Amino acid sequence: MEDLKKAAETNIREYGFPVAIDEKSGALQWVDMRDLTVKYIISIENIQNFFEGLKEGKLLATKCKKCEELFFPPQKDCPRCMDEDMDWVELKNEGILETLTVIFVKPPSFATYDPYTVAIATLEDGVKVTAWLNGDPKKVKPGQKVKIEVSRRKEGYFMYEIVPVEG
Amino acid sequence: MSVAIIGTGHSRFGARKDVNVPELAWEAIKPAMQSANVDQKEIDFMVVGTAGLWSSEAAVPPLLYEYGMFEDVGSMRVEAACATGNAAIKVGYTAVESGEAEVVLVVGLEKMQESPNPTVIELIGRFGSYFWEFENFGLTFPGYYALHATAYMAKYGATEEDFAKVAVKNHFYGAKNPNAQFRREITLEQAVNSPYVAWPFKLFDCSPITDGSAAVVLASEEKVKEWGVEEKIWILGQGVGTGTANLSRRDSFTSLKSASYAAEVAYRKAGIDMGAPYRQIDGANVHDCFTAAEIIAYEDLRFAKRGEGVELIREEQTYIGGRIPVNVDGGLKSKGHPIGATGVSQAVEAFKQLLTRAENGRQVDVRNGRYLAHNVGGTGHYTYVTIYGLEKR
C-alpha cells in the first residue's frame, strides 16, 4: 500500500492524477485519496459489573433469577423468561481446555503482538470462555486442566486469560 | 411453484485489477442473461449478494441497475458473510416460489482486492463476535476455523497432512477450471511445508482473497413452459441454519450445528434419504474456506459418519469415481473465494455439472440428476444448503 501511495504522489506531479500501475497485471489503478479510520464506541452500561469483577480478579456472569440460566458473555436479558431480573455470579475459575490456535498472520490492529494463542475452555460451571492462553501452546492439548486468571494487558487494561494447570 | 435456473454467468476469479466493480459484475450478468435469453425488461427483481467493506462501492444494486440499463426493477443487497451468495439465491428463490416475481436476476459479487491484504485480514477477523472475540483476542478468520481443526484432530486423530490432502484434491480439479484463481496442481509436500497462518493451518489450508462474480437467472415453472426453456436445472430444496456469534456459546467444535440442520431441512425438502444422501446426489460443492472445513462438511452433510470424514479424503472417496465427488471446480481453495460470489458460483457449477458441460477431467457422472451446494457464512454463523436437480420434484 505504501508503494502505491508513493507512486500516486509521484504521478500526481508527473501524470496529473493519483494513479499507479499494478505490478502483477500492469493494469492502471486509481489510488484512493480518502482515508477512513474506524473506531467504535460500544455501550457497556448494562455489564459494568463484569468489569468491576475483573478489577478484583473475578470472572463474572449473569444468572437469571427465575430459570437460573448462566450467561457468559454476560447478558442483560433472559430471553427464555422474557425477564431481566439477573444476579451477577462469580464463575468457577477452573476448567478444561477445549481447543486452541496460534495466530501467526495477525490483523494489523494486533501487529505489535508476537504470535498469540487463542483458546476456548469449559469452566466447571459448564460455561465456555474464549481468551488468550498464557503458556506454551506446544505443551498443552485439548482435555487438559486450565484456570482463568486476570492480568493487565500490554496496553495497561485488565483482561482475563486462560492459564494451563501443571500435572 | 417450482423454480428453475435458466441462465448462468461466471467471471474469471482472481486478482482482477483489470476491472472495476460494475465491470466485474457485468462479466457474469451478461452471459447469464444471454444464456437465459432474457433482456432487461423481463427481469422483475434483482438480488445482489455482496459483503462489501473492502471495496469502494456500497450502493451496489443501483450501480448495477445503472451500468446494465435496467428499468422498473426491484432490487436488494443481501449479506450473510461468506454465505452471501446462496442467501441471495434464497431471496430470489422465495420471490419466485411465492409468485411475487416471475424472473429474477441473482448476482454474487466481491472485489476484495480493492483493499490491501492486511485490511482484508482485519475485516474478515471481525466476522464473529466483535467484542468478545476480536476486540481483545484478535481472532482471524483462519483462527476461528483452526479452533475447529484442533478440536477435530484431538477427537478423531486427524493430522495436518490429512488436511493438506483436501488442498491437493481441490487444486487438482482447480487446475482444470478456466475460471479458477489458482490453475495449478500442488503436491502434498508443498502444502505441508507452507508457513503457518493460524496453527494448525498453513498457507495451503486457506482459501485466498479473491475478486469475482457469478450470476444466475431464476424463472417460474410457468415461464419455463411459456418460453419452452430446454436448458435448465431446478431448485429442489433449500435449508438454512444459523449459529451463535460467539464460538464459546456452542456445544461442539467438530461440527457446525447450522450446517447439520440446514442439510436435514434441504434433504427433507428434496426428498433425499438422510441415511445415505450421497447415493442420490451426483456431486457436491462444499464450503472449503479451510481444508478442515471440507472434512467437517462431509460429516455435517452425512457423506460420512461422525469422525469418519477424514477417511473419505484419505481414501480419495471425494475424487470423481469415489463415494461422492466434492469441489471438482477447485472449491474455494483453488477456484478462489470472492465472498458474495461463492454461493452463486456453486449454483453455476451445479448447472454446468448436471448439464454435463464441465471441462475435461472434472465432469462427474450424472446418474441421479442431483447436485448439492453447501455455503457457510462465518464459522457456521449461517449455513445454506441447496439441492439442484435436472427434474423438478
Coordinates of C-alpha atoms in Angstrom, one line a residue:
Chain A
M1 CA 0.0 0.0 0.0
E2 CA 2.8 2.4 0.9
D3 CA 4.4 1.8 -2.5
L4 CA 1.1 2.6 -4.3
K5 CA 0.7 5.8 -2.2
K6 CA 4.2 6.9 -3.2
A7 CA 3.7 6.1 -6.8
A8 CA 0.4 8.0 -6.7
E9 CA 2.1 11.1 -5.2
T10 CA 4.7 11.0 -7.9
N11 CA 2.1 10.5 -10.6
I12 CA 0.0 13.5 -9.3
R13 CA 3.0 15.6 -10.3
E14 CA 4.2 13.8 -13.4
Y15 CA 0.9 12.5 -14.9
G16 CA -1.7 14.7 -13.3
F17 CA -3.6 12.0 -11.3
P18 CA -3.2 9.8 -8.2
V19 CA -2.7 6.6 -10.2
A20 CA -0.3 3.7 -10.1
I21 CA 0.3 0.6 -12.2
D22 CA -0.5 -2.8 -10.5
E23 CA 2.8 -4.7 -10.7
K24 CA 1.4 -8.1 -11.5
S25 CA -1.2 -7.3 -14.1
G26 CA 0.1 -4.0 -15.4
A27 CA -3.5 -2.6 -15.0
L28 CA -3.9 1.1 -14.2
Q29 CA -5.3 1.8 -10.7
W30 CA -6.7 5.0 -9.1
V31 CA -5.2 5.2 -5.6
D32 CA -8.0 6.5 -3.3
M33 CA -7.2 9.9 -1.8
R34 CA -9.7 9.5 1.1
D35 CA -8.7 7.7 4.3
L36 CA -11.2 6.2 6.8
T37 CA -10.3 5.3 10.4
V38 CA -12.9 3.1 12.1
K39 CA -13.1 3.2 15.9
Y40 CA -16.3 2.0 17.6
I41 CA -17.8 3.4 20.8
I42 CA -19.6 0.4 22.4
S43 CA -22.0 0.6 25.4
I44 CA -21.1 -1.5 28.4
E45 CA -23.5 0.4 30.6
N46 CA -25.5 -2.8 31.5
I47 CA -22.5 -5.1 32.1
Q48 CA -20.4 -2.7 34.2
N49 CA -20.3 -5.3 37.0
F50 CA -18.3 -7.6 34.7
F51 CA -15.5 -5.0 34.5
E52 CA -15.7 -4.3 38.3
G53 CA -15.3 -8.0 38.8
L54 CA -12.3 -8.2 36.5
K55 CA -10.6 -5.5 38.5
E56 CA -10.9 -7.8 41.6
G57 CA -9.6 -10.7 39.6
K58 CA -13.0 -12.4 39.2
L59 CA -14.8 -13.6 36.1
L60 CA -18.5 -12.7 36.5
A61 CA -21.5 -13.9 34.6
T62 CA -25.2 -13.1 34.8
K63 CA -27.7 -15.7 36.1
C64 CA -31.4 -15.5 35.6
K65 CA -33.2 -15.4 39.0
K66 CA -36.1 -17.4 37.6
C67 CA -34.7 -20.2 35.4
E68 CA -31.0 -20.0 36.7
E69 CA -29.6 -20.0 33.2
L70 CA -26.0 -18.7 33.3
F71 CA -24.9 -16.3 30.6
F72 CA -21.3 -15.8 29.6
P73 CA -20.6 -13.4 27.9
P74 CA -23.0 -11.8 30.4
Q75 CA -26.2 -10.5 29.0
K76 CA -28.8 -8.1 30.4
D77 CA -31.9 -10.1 29.4
C78 CA -33.1 -13.7 29.9
P79 CA -34.9 -14.4 26.6
R80 CA -36.3 -17.7 28.0
C81 CA -38.2 -16.0 30.9
M82 CA -38.6 -12.7 28.9
D83 CA -37.2 -11.1 32.0
E84 CA -34.3 -9.0 33.0
D85 CA -34.1 -9.9 36.7
M86 CA -30.5 -11.1 36.8
D87 CA -27.9 -11.9 39.5
W88 CA -24.2 -11.4 39.0
V89 CA -22.3 -14.5 39.9
E90 CA -18.6 -15.4 40.0
L91 CA -17.7 -18.3 37.7
K92 CA -15.6 -21.2 39.0
N93 CA -12.2 -20.4 37.6
E94 CA -11.0 -23.9 36.8
G95 CA -11.9 -25.9 33.8
I96 CA -10.8 -28.0 30.8
L97 CA -9.2 -26.8 27.6
E98 CA -11.5 -27.4 24.6
T99 CA -9.4 -26.2 21.7
L100 CA -6.7 -23.7 20.7
T101 CA -5.0 -22.0 17.8
V102 CA -1.9 -19.8 17.4
I103 CA -2.4 -16.7 15.3
F104 CA 0.7 -16.2 13.1
V105 CA -0.8 -13.9 10.5
K106 CA -2.3 -11.1 12.6
P107 CA -4.8 -8.4 11.9
P108 CA -2.9 -5.0 11.5
S109 CA -4.5 -3.8 14.7
F110 CA -2.7 -6.6 16.6
A111 CA 0.6 -6.1 14.7
T112 CA 2.6 -5.1 17.9
Y113 CA 2.0 -8.5 19.5
D114 CA 4.0 -11.7 19.0
P115 CA 2.1 -14.6 17.6
Y116 CA -0.6 -15.3 20.3
T117 CA -2.6 -18.3 21.3
V118 CA -6.4 -18.1 21.4
A119 CA -8.1 -20.9 23.4
I120 CA -11.6 -21.9 24.4
A121 CA -12.1 -23.5 27.8
T122 CA -15.1 -25.1 29.5
L123 CA -15.3 -24.0 33.1
E124 CA -16.7 -26.2 35.9
D125 CA -19.9 -24.3 35.8
G126 CA -20.4 -25.6 32.2
V127 CA -19.8 -22.1 30.7
K128 CA -17.3 -21.7 27.9
V129 CA -14.8 -18.9 27.7
T130 CA -12.7 -17.7 24.8
A131 CA -9.4 -15.9 25.7
W132 CA -5.7 -15.8 25.1
L133 CA -3.8 -18.8 26.5
N134 CA -0.9 -17.7 28.7
G135 CA 1.5 -20.6 28.2
D136 CA 3.4 -22.6 25.6
P137 CA 0.9 -23.9 23.0
K138 CA 3.2 -26.8 22.2
K139 CA 2.9 -28.1 25.8
V140 CA -0.9 -28.1 26.1
K141 CA -3.6 -30.1 24.5
P142 CA -7.4 -30.3 24.5
G143 CA -8.7 -32.0 27.6
Q144 CA -6.2 -30.7 30.0
K145 CA -6.8 -28.6 33.1
V146 CA -6.7 -24.9 32.9
K147 CA -7.7 -21.9 35.1
I148 CA -8.8 -18.4 34.5
E149 CA -6.6 -15.5 35.7
V150 CA -6.8 -11.8 35.3
S151 CA -3.8 -9.7 34.3
R152 CA -3.1 -6.3 32.8
R153 CA -2.6 -6.3 29.0
K154 CA 0.4 -4.6 27.3
E155 CA -1.9 -1.6 26.8
G156 CA -2.4 -1.4 30.6
Y157 CA -6.0 -2.6 30.9
F158 CA -7.3 -5.7 32.7
M159 CA -8.3 -8.8 30.8
Y160 CA -8.9 -12.4 31.6
E161 CA -6.7 -15.2 30.2
I162 CA -6.6 -19.0 30.2
V163 CA -3.6 -20.5 32.0
P164 CA -2.6 -24.2 31.8
V165 CA -2.5 -26.0 35.2
E166 CA 0.5 -28.3 35.5
G167 CA 0.0 -32.1 36.0
Chain B
M1 CA -44.4 -23.3 -7.6
S2 CA -41.2 -24.8 -8.9
V3 CA -38.2 -22.5 -9.6
A4 CA -35.6 -23.1 -12.3
I5 CA -32.2 -21.7 -13.1
I6 CA -32.4 -20.9 -16.8
G7 CA -29.2 -19.0 -17.4
T8 CA -25.7 -18.6 -15.8
G9 CA -22.7 -16.4 -15.9
H10 CA -19.3 -16.6 -14.2
S11 CA -16.3 -14.2 -14.3
R12 CA -12.7 -15.4 -14.1
F13 CA -11.8 -15.4 -10.4
G14 CA -8.5 -13.9 -9.1
A15 CA -6.8 -10.6 -8.6
R16 CA -9.0 -8.7 -11.0
K17 CA -7.1 -5.4 -11.2
D18 CA -8.2 -5.0 -14.8
V19 CA -11.8 -4.2 -13.9
N20 CA -13.9 -2.1 -11.5
V21 CA -16.9 -3.3 -9.5
P22 CA -19.7 -2.9 -12.2
E23 CA -17.4 -4.2 -15.0
L24 CA -16.7 -7.3 -12.9
A25 CA -20.4 -7.9 -12.2
W26 CA -21.2 -7.4 -15.9
E27 CA -18.9 -10.3 -16.8
A28 CA -21.3 -12.6 -15.1
I29 CA -24.6 -10.7 -15.7
K30 CA -24.2 -10.6 -19.5
P31 CA -23.7 -14.3 -20.1
A32 CA -26.4 -15.1 -17.5
M33 CA -29.0 -13.0 -19.4
Q34 CA -27.8 -14.2 -22.8
S35 CA -27.9 -17.8 -21.9
A36 CA -31.3 -17.4 -20.3
N37 CA -32.4 -15.4 -23.4
V38 CA -33.9 -12.6 -21.4
D39 CA -33.5 -8.9 -21.7
Q40 CA -33.6 -6.1 -19.0
K41 CA -37.4 -5.6 -19.3
E42 CA -38.1 -9.2 -18.4
I43 CA -36.3 -9.1 -15.1
D44 CA -38.8 -8.5 -12.2
F45 CA -36.3 -8.4 -9.4
M46 CA -32.6 -8.2 -8.9
V47 CA -30.8 -9.6 -5.9
V48 CA -27.2 -8.7 -5.3
G49 CA -25.2 -10.7 -2.8
T50 CA -22.1 -8.7 -1.8
A51 CA -20.5 -8.4 1.6
G52 CA -18.5 -5.3 0.8
L53 CA -16.4 -3.3 3.3
W54 CA -13.2 -3.9 1.4
S55 CA -14.5 -2.4 -1.9
S56 CA -15.3 1.2 -2.6
E57 CA -18.9 0.9 -3.8
A58 CA -21.7 0.5 -1.3
A59 CA -24.9 1.1 -3.3
V60 CA -24.2 -2.0 -5.5
P61 CA -27.7 -2.9 -6.8
P62 CA -28.3 0.7 -8.0
L63 CA -24.8 0.7 -9.5
L64 CA -25.6 -2.4 -11.5
Y65 CA -29.0 -1.1 -12.4
E66 CA -27.3 1.9 -13.9
Y67 CA -24.5 0.1 -15.6
G68 CA -26.8 -2.6 -17.0
M69 CA -29.5 -0.2 -18.1
F70 CA -32.3 -1.9 -16.2
E71 CA -35.7 -0.4 -15.9
D72 CA -38.6 -0.7 -13.4
V73 CA -37.0 -3.5 -11.4
G74 CA -37.0 -4.0 -7.6
S75 CA -33.6 -4.7 -6.1
M76 CA -32.0 -5.6 -2.8
R77 CA -28.5 -6.2 -1.4
V78 CA -28.0 -9.3 0.6
E79 CA -25.3 -10.2 3.2
A80 CA -24.8 -13.4 5.1
A81 CA -21.0 -13.3 5.5
C82 CA -19.4 -16.0 3.2
A83 CA -22.9 -17.5 2.6
T84 CA -24.0 -14.2 1.0
G85 CA -24.2 -15.8 -2.5
N86 CA -26.5 -18.7 -1.5
A87 CA -28.5 -16.3 0.7
A88 CA -29.1 -14.1 -2.4
I89 CA -30.3 -17.2 -4.3
K90 CA -32.7 -17.9 -1.3
V91 CA -34.2 -14.4 -1.7
G92 CA -34.7 -14.8 -5.4
Y93 CA -36.0 -18.4 -5.0
T94 CA -38.6 -17.3 -2.4
A95 CA -39.6 -14.4 -4.6
V96 CA -40.4 -16.7 -7.5
E97 CA -41.8 -19.5 -5.4
S98 CA -44.3 -17.2 -3.7
G99 CA -45.5 -15.8 -7.1
E100 CA -44.2 -12.3 -6.3
A101 CA -41.8 -12.4 -9.2
E102 CA -41.5 -14.5 -12.4
V103 CA -38.0 -13.8 -13.4
V104 CA -35.2 -12.8 -11.0
L105 CA -31.6 -12.0 -11.6
V106 CA -29.3 -13.1 -8.8
V107 CA -25.8 -11.6 -8.8
G108 CA -23.0 -12.6 -6.4
L109 CA -20.1 -10.2 -6.4
E110 CA -17.0 -9.3 -4.4
K111 CA -14.0 -7.2 -5.2
M112 CA -11.8 -7.9 -2.2
Q113 CA -8.5 -6.8 -3.7
E114 CA -9.6 -3.1 -3.8
S115 CA -8.1 -3.1 -0.3
P116 CA -4.6 -4.3 0.7
N117 CA -4.4 -7.9 2.2
P118 CA -3.8 -6.8 5.8
T119 CA -7.0 -4.7 5.8
V120 CA -9.0 -7.7 4.4
I121 CA -7.5 -9.9 7.1
E122 CA -8.6 -7.4 9.7
L123 CA -12.1 -7.1 8.3
I124 CA -12.7 -10.8 8.0
G125 CA -11.5 -11.3 11.5
R126 CA -14.4 -9.2 12.7
F127 CA -17.0 -11.7 11.2
G128 CA -17.5 -13.4 14.6
S129 CA -18.5 -11.7 17.9
Y130 CA -16.7 -8.4 17.6
F131 CA -16.5 -7.5 21.3
W132 CA -15.8 -10.9 22.9
E133 CA -13.6 -12.5 20.2
F134 CA -12.0 -9.8 18.1
E135 CA -11.5 -6.7 20.3
N136 CA -9.4 -8.3 22.9
F137 CA -8.2 -11.6 21.4
G138 CA -7.6 -10.7 17.8
L139 CA -9.1 -13.8 16.2
T140 CA -8.7 -14.0 12.5
F141 CA -10.8 -16.0 10.0
P142 CA -8.3 -18.8 9.7
G143 CA -8.2 -18.7 13.6
Y144 CA -11.9 -19.4 14.0
Y145 CA -11.7 -22.5 11.8
A146 CA -8.4 -23.5 13.3
L147 CA -10.1 -23.8 16.6
H148 CA -12.4 -26.4 14.9
A149 CA -9.4 -28.1 13.2
T150 CA -7.6 -28.5 16.6
A151 CA -10.7 -30.0 18.2
Y152 CA -11.2 -32.4 15.3
M153 CA -7.6 -33.5 15.4
A154 CA -7.8 -34.1 19.1
K155 CA -11.1 -36.0 19.0
Y156 CA -10.6 -38.1 15.8
G157 CA -6.8 -38.3 15.3
A158 CA -6.7 -36.4 12.1
T159 CA -3.4 -34.8 11.1
E160 CA -2.2 -31.7 9.4
E161 CA -1.2 -34.0 6.5
D162 CA -4.8 -35.2 6.2
F163 CA -6.0 -31.6 5.9
A164 CA -3.4 -31.0 3.2
K165 CA -4.9 -33.8 1.1
V166 CA -8.0 -31.7 0.7
A167 CA -5.9 -28.8 -0.7
V168 CA -4.2 -31.3 -3.1
K169 CA -7.6 -32.6 -4.4
N170 CA -9.1 -29.1 -4.8
H171 CA -6.0 -27.8 -6.7
F172 CA -6.1 -31.0 -8.8
Y173 CA -9.5 -30.0 -10.1
G174 CA -9.0 -26.2 -9.9
A175 CA -6.2 -26.7 -12.4
K176 CA -8.8 -27.9 -14.9
N177 CA -11.2 -24.9 -14.3
P178 CA -10.5 -21.9 -16.6
N179 CA -12.2 -19.6 -14.1
A180 CA -10.1 -20.6 -11.1
Q181 CA -7.7 -18.2 -9.3
F182 CA -5.0 -20.9 -9.0
R183 CA -4.9 -23.1 -12.1
R184 CA -2.1 -25.3 -10.9
E185 CA -1.8 -28.6 -9.1
I186 CA 0.1 -28.8 -5.8
T187 CA 2.0 -31.6 -4.1
L188 CA 1.4 -32.8 -0.6
E189 CA 4.9 -31.7 0.3
Q190 CA 4.3 -28.1 -0.9
A191 CA 1.1 -27.9 1.2
V192 CA 2.7 -29.4 4.3
N193 CA 5.8 -27.2 4.1
S194 CA 3.9 -23.9 3.6
P195 CA 4.2 -21.4 6.5
Y196 CA 1.7 -21.3 9.4
V197 CA -1.2 -18.8 9.2
A198 CA -3.1 -19.9 12.3
W199 CA -1.8 -23.2 13.7
P200 CA -2.7 -25.9 12.7
F201 CA -3.5 -24.2 9.4
K202 CA -0.8 -23.3 6.9
L203 CA -1.0 -21.1 3.9
F204 CA -2.2 -24.0 1.7
D205 CA -5.0 -24.9 4.1
C206 CA -6.6 -21.4 3.4
S207 CA -8.7 -20.1 0.6
P208 CA -7.4 -16.9 -1.0
I209 CA -8.6 -13.3 -1.1
T210 CA -10.4 -13.1 -4.4
D211 CA -12.2 -10.8 -6.8
G212 CA -15.0 -12.4 -8.8
S213 CA -18.7 -12.5 -9.9
A214 CA -21.3 -15.1 -10.7
A215 CA -24.9 -14.7 -11.8
V216 CA -28.0 -16.8 -12.4
V217 CA -31.4 -16.1 -13.9
L218 CA -34.3 -17.8 -12.0
A219 CA -37.7 -18.3 -13.6
S220 CA -41.0 -19.7 -12.5
E221 CA -42.3 -23.0 -13.8
E222 CA -44.9 -21.1 -15.9
K223 CA -42.2 -19.0 -17.6
V224 CA -40.2 -22.1 -18.3
K225 CA -43.2 -23.7 -20.0
E226 CA -44.2 -20.4 -21.8
W227 CA -40.7 -19.9 -23.2
G228 CA -40.1 -23.6 -23.8
V229 CA -36.8 -23.4 -21.9
E230 CA -34.8 -26.6 -22.5
E231 CA -31.5 -26.0 -20.6
K232 CA -32.4 -25.6 -17.0
I233 CA -32.0 -27.0 -13.6
W234 CA -34.5 -26.8 -10.7
I235 CA -34.1 -25.8 -7.1
L236 CA -35.3 -28.9 -5.3
G237 CA -34.9 -27.7 -1.7
Q238 CA -33.0 -25.3 0.5
G239 CA -32.2 -25.4 4.1
V240 CA -30.9 -22.5 6.2
G241 CA -29.4 -22.6 9.6
T242 CA -27.9 -20.0 12.0
G243 CA -25.2 -20.4 14.7
T244 CA -24.2 -18.3 17.7
A245 CA -22.0 -15.3 17.1
N246 CA -19.6 -16.4 19.9
L247 CA -18.0 -19.8 19.3
S248 CA -17.9 -20.1 23.1
R249 CA -21.7 -20.4 23.1
R250 CA -21.5 -23.6 21.1
D251 CA -21.5 -27.3 22.3
S252 CA -19.2 -28.7 19.7
F253 CA -16.2 -27.7 17.7
T254 CA -16.1 -30.8 15.5
S255 CA -19.3 -29.9 13.7
L256 CA -21.3 -26.8 12.6
K257 CA -24.8 -27.1 14.0
S258 CA -26.2 -24.7 11.5
A259 CA -24.9 -26.9 8.7
S260 CA -26.3 -30.2 10.1
Y261 CA -29.6 -28.5 10.5
A262 CA -29.6 -26.9 7.0
A263 CA -28.7 -30.2 5.5
E264 CA -31.5 -32.0 7.2
V265 CA -34.0 -29.4 6.0
A266 CA -32.7 -29.4 2.4
Y267 CA -32.7 -33.3 2.2
R268 CA -36.3 -33.4 3.6
K269 CA -37.5 -30.8 1.1
A270 CA -35.7 -32.5 -1.8
G271 CA -36.9 -36.0 -0.8
I272 CA -33.4 -37.3 -0.2
D273 CA -32.7 -40.2 2.2
M274 CA -30.9 -39.0 5.2
G275 CA -29.2 -42.3 5.8
A276 CA -27.0 -42.2 2.7
P277 CA -27.7 -39.0 0.9
Y278 CA -24.6 -39.4 -1.3
R279 CA -26.3 -42.3 -3.1
Q280 CA -28.9 -39.9 -4.5
I281 CA -26.5 -37.0 -5.4
D282 CA -24.0 -36.9 -8.2
G283 CA -21.6 -34.4 -6.7
A284 CA -21.3 -31.5 -4.2
N285 CA -19.7 -28.2 -3.7
V286 CA -18.9 -27.7 0.0
H287 CA -17.6 -24.6 1.7
D288 CA -13.8 -25.4 1.9
C289 CA -12.7 -21.9 3.1
F290 CA -10.2 -24.0 5.0
T291 CA -9.2 -27.6 4.4
A292 CA -10.6 -29.0 7.7
A293 CA -13.9 -27.2 7.0
E294 CA -14.4 -29.6 4.0
I295 CA -13.9 -32.6 6.2
I296 CA -16.3 -31.4 8.8
A297 CA -18.8 -30.6 5.9
Y298 CA -18.6 -34.3 4.8
E299 CA -20.0 -35.2 8.3
D300 CA -22.5 -32.4 8.6
L301 CA -23.9 -33.4 5.2
R302 CA -23.9 -37.1 6.2
F303 CA -21.5 -38.1 3.5
A304 CA -19.6 -39.9 6.3
K305 CA -20.4 -40.7 9.9
R306 CA -19.0 -38.5 12.7
G307 CA -15.2 -38.9 12.9
E308 CA -15.1 -40.7 9.6
G309 CA -15.0 -37.7 7.3
V310 CA -11.2 -37.8 7.4
E311 CA -11.3 -41.3 6.0
L312 CA -13.1 -40.0 2.9
I313 CA -10.1 -37.8 1.9
R314 CA -7.5 -40.4 3.0
E315 CA -9.2 -43.0 0.7
E316 CA -9.8 -40.4 -2.1
Q317 CA -13.5 -41.0 -1.9
T318 CA -14.3 -37.4 -2.8
Y319 CA -12.5 -37.5 -6.1
I320 CA -14.5 -38.3 -9.3
G321 CA -15.2 -42.0 -9.2
G322 CA -15.4 -42.2 -5.4
R323 CA -18.3 -42.1 -3.0
I324 CA -19.2 -38.6 -3.9
P325 CA -17.1 -36.1 -5.9
V326 CA -16.6 -32.8 -3.9
N327 CA -15.4 -29.5 -5.1
V328 CA -14.4 -30.6 -8.6
D329 CA -14.3 -27.0 -9.7
G330 CA -11.4 -26.4 -7.3
G331 CA -13.6 -25.3 -4.4
L332 CA -12.9 -22.1 -2.5
K333 CA -9.3 -23.3 -2.0
S334 CA -8.2 -23.2 -5.7
K335 CA -11.1 -21.6 -7.6
G336 CA -11.0 -18.7 -5.1
H337 CA -13.5 -17.3 -2.6
P338 CA -14.9 -13.9 -3.6
I339 CA -17.3 -13.9 -0.5
G340 CA -20.5 -12.8 -2.2
A341 CA -19.9 -14.6 -5.4
T342 CA -19.1 -18.1 -3.9
G343 CA -22.7 -19.3 -3.3
V344 CA -23.8 -18.2 -6.8
S345 CA -20.7 -19.8 -8.3
Q346 CA -21.7 -23.0 -6.7
A347 CA -25.1 -22.8 -8.4
V348 CA -23.4 -22.1 -11.8
E349 CA -21.2 -25.2 -11.1
A350 CA -24.3 -27.3 -10.4
F351 CA -25.8 -26.2 -13.7
K352 CA -22.7 -27.0 -15.6
Q353 CA -22.2 -30.4 -14.0
L354 CA -25.9 -31.5 -14.3
L355 CA -26.0 -30.5 -18.0
T356 CA -22.6 -32.2 -18.4
R357 CA -20.8 -29.1 -19.6
A358 CA -17.8 -29.3 -17.2
E359 CA -14.3 -29.2 -18.7
N360 CA -12.3 -32.3 -19.4
G361 CA -11.3 -34.2 -16.4
R362 CA -13.7 -32.6 -14.0
Q363 CA -17.1 -33.8 -15.2
V364 CA -18.9 -36.0 -12.7
D365 CA -21.1 -39.0 -13.8
V366 CA -24.7 -37.7 -13.8
R367 CA -26.8 -40.6 -12.7
N368 CA -29.2 -39.2 -10.2
G369 CA -29.5 -35.7 -11.7
R370 CA -28.9 -34.0 -8.4
Y371 CA -26.2 -31.7 -7.1
L372 CA -25.6 -30.2 -3.7
A373 CA -24.3 -26.8 -2.7
H374 CA -23.2 -26.1 0.9
N375 CA -22.3 -22.5 1.6
V376 CA -21.3 -21.4 5.1
G377 CA -21.1 -17.8 6.4
G378 CA -18.7 -17.1 9.1
T379 CA -17.8 -20.2 11.1
G380 CA -21.2 -21.8 10.8
H381 CA -22.8 -18.5 11.7
Y382 CA -25.1 -19.1 8.7
T383 CA -25.3 -22.2 6.5
Y384 CA -27.2 -22.5 3.3
V385 CA -27.6 -25.9 1.7
T386 CA -29.3 -26.1 -1.7
I387 CA -30.1 -29.1 -3.8
Y388 CA -30.4 -28.7 -7.5
G389 CA -31.9 -31.2 -9.9
L390 CA -32.5 -31.9 -13.6
E391 CA -36.1 -32.9 -12.9
K392 CA -38.4 -30.9 -10.7
R393 CA -39.9 -32.5 -7.7

